[in-house]
Short mmCIF file of C-alpha atoms in Angstrom, two decimals:
data_model
loop_
_atom_site.label_atom_id
_atom_site.label_comp_id
_atom_site.label_asym_id
_atom_site.label_seq_id
_atom_site.Cartn_x
_atom_site.Cartn_y
_atom_site.Cartn_z
CA MET A 1 -10.47 -15.13 -6.46
CA SER A 2 -10.71 -14.10 -2.90
CA TRP A 3 -8.82 -10.66 -1.73
CA GLN A 4 -7.00 -12.46 0.66
CA THR A 5 -5.37 -14.46 -2.21
CA TYR A 6 -4.44 -11.31 -3.85
CA VAL A 7 -2.56 -10.16 -0.76
CA ASP A 8 -0.91 -13.48 -0.27
CA GLU A 9 0.06 -14.29 -3.73
CA HIS A 10 0.45 -10.95 -5.51
CA LEU A 11 1.69 -8.44 -2.61
CA MET A 12 3.69 -10.89 -0.46
CA CYS A 13 5.06 -12.69 -3.18
CA GLU A 14 8.85 -13.02 -3.57
CA THR A 15 10.49 -10.13 -5.82
CA GLU A 16 14.28 -10.53 -6.52
CA GLY A 17 14.56 -12.48 -3.26
CA HIS A 18 12.75 -9.92 -1.17
CA HIS A 19 9.27 -9.79 0.27
CA LEU A 20 7.17 -7.01 1.59
CA THR A 21 6.77 -6.77 5.29
CA ALA A 22 2.90 -6.24 5.30
CA ALA A 23 0.19 -5.43 2.70
CA ALA A 24 -3.18 -4.82 2.82
CA ILE A 25 -6.16 -4.19 0.30
CA VAL A 26 -8.55 -1.50 1.85
CA GLY A 27 -11.69 -0.28 0.28
CA HIS A 28 -11.84 3.44 -0.04
CA ASP A 29 -14.27 3.83 2.96
CA GLY A 30 -11.47 2.35 5.03
CA THR A 31 -12.94 -1.29 5.41
CA VAL A 32 -10.19 -3.83 5.25
CA TRP A 33 -10.85 -6.30 2.66
CA ALA A 34 -7.67 -8.26 3.13
CA GLN A 35 -4.22 -7.89 4.92
CA SER A 36 -1.35 -9.85 5.93
CA ALA A 37 -0.73 -11.10 9.23
CA ALA A 38 1.74 -8.22 9.99
CA PHE A 39 -0.31 -5.28 8.70
CA PRO A 40 -0.63 -2.67 11.43
CA GLN A 41 -3.97 -1.36 12.69
CA ALA A 42 -4.68 1.30 10.05
CA GLU A 43 -7.15 3.97 11.55
CA GLU A 44 -5.97 6.84 8.91
CA MET A 45 -7.39 5.47 5.66
CA THR A 46 -9.76 8.70 5.61
CA ASP A 47 -6.37 10.79 5.68
CA ILE A 48 -4.87 8.80 3.03
CA MET A 49 -7.98 9.08 0.79
CA LYS A 50 -8.00 12.66 1.16
CA ASP A 51 -4.15 13.17 0.15
CA PHE A 52 -5.08 11.35 -3.09
CA ASP A 53 -7.68 14.27 -3.79
CA GLU A 54 -5.79 17.07 -1.98
CA PRO A 55 -1.98 16.23 -2.80
CA GLY A 56 0.07 17.29 -0.09
CA HIS A 57 -2.65 16.85 2.94
CA LEU A 58 -0.48 14.41 4.69
CA ALA A 59 2.92 15.95 4.03
CA PRO A 60 3.03 18.22 7.22
CA THR A 61 1.80 15.49 9.64
CA GLY A 62 3.04 12.42 7.71
CA MET A 63 1.10 9.34 7.70
CA PHE A 64 0.57 6.93 10.37
CA LEU A 65 0.04 2.80 10.07
CA GLY A 66 -0.45 1.42 13.33
CA THR A 67 2.33 3.28 15.52
CA THR A 68 4.71 3.64 12.55
CA LYS A 69 5.12 7.03 11.17
CA TYR A 70 5.91 7.79 7.65
CA MET A 71 7.08 10.87 5.84
CA VAL A 72 5.18 11.55 2.70
CA ILE A 73 7.27 11.97 -0.20
CA GLN A 74 7.58 10.79 -3.90
CA GLY A 75 9.95 8.13 -4.04
CA GLU A 76 13.17 10.19 -2.92
CA PRO A 77 16.49 8.34 -2.10
CA GLY A 78 17.84 8.21 1.32
CA ALA A 79 14.56 9.03 3.14
CA GLY A 80 15.23 5.85 5.45
CA SER A 81 15.53 2.12 5.64
CA GLY A 82 11.87 1.14 4.85
CA GLY A 83 8.62 2.81 3.77
CA VAL A 84 5.07 2.11 2.27
CA THR A 85 3.62 2.53 -1.27
CA VAL A 86 0.02 3.15 -1.64
CA LYS A 87 -1.79 2.92 -4.97
CA LYS A 88 -5.38 3.79 -5.43
CA THR A 89 -7.74 2.05 -7.66
CA GLY A 90 -11.28 2.88 -8.66
CA GLN A 91 -12.76 0.92 -5.42
CA SER A 92 -9.57 0.67 -3.14
CA LEU A 93 -6.06 1.15 -1.73
CA ILE A 94 -3.35 -1.02 -2.23
CA ILE A 95 -0.80 -0.74 0.37
CA GLY A 96 2.60 -2.27 0.65
CA ILE A 97 5.15 -1.82 3.65
CA TYR A 98 8.64 -2.80 2.97
CA ASP A 99 12.08 -2.63 5.09
CA GLU A 100 15.50 -3.08 3.73
CA PRO A 101 16.88 -4.97 2.05
CA MET A 102 13.73 -4.58 -0.30
CA THR A 103 14.16 -1.15 -2.31
CA PRO A 104 11.44 1.30 -2.81
CA GLY A 105 11.47 0.65 -6.36
CA GLN A 106 10.81 -3.13 -5.71
CA CYS A 107 7.99 -2.07 -3.39
CA ASN A 108 6.31 0.10 -5.99
CA LEU A 109 6.43 -2.35 -8.55
CA VAL A 110 4.72 -5.02 -6.62
CA VAL A 111 1.96 -2.57 -5.30
CA GLU A 112 1.60 -0.84 -8.68
CA ARG A 113 1.28 -4.16 -10.93
CA LEU A 114 -1.59 -5.27 -8.73
CA GLY A 115 -3.10 -1.87 -8.71
CA ASP A 116 -2.96 -1.64 -12.45
CA TYR A 117 -4.62 -5.25 -12.67
CA LEU A 118 -7.48 -4.23 -10.50
CA ILE A 119 -7.92 -0.90 -12.59
CA GLU A 120 -8.05 -2.74 -16.03
CA GLN A 121 -10.44 -5.23 -14.29
CA GLY A 122 -12.70 -2.14 -13.24
CA MET A 123 -11.98 -2.45 -9.53
#
């Protein structure tokens, strides 16, 4: 299966009547393996990777995907009308962006499910 198929069929799929706004699979080195059409230019992948190694690195500045700034929190309710979930696997970052009416929990479920599968496959 191609990486694009994972994005199209597993990340951009319908979940309880809702879809992610955009999604991507990105290597630890920042190389985009596959992405949805609406995924923004992501230039800060090294900062995102660093936040996994040093939790809290992005909290003071936030995280940018394209021109959109996201606060870095741990799924706290009431933080806004949309957000992003990032799951780190052995070789990649799985990124899902959502807007209401999709909920943070639905976004987390979609991203975590694919990330867990890739981890089980040694990826």
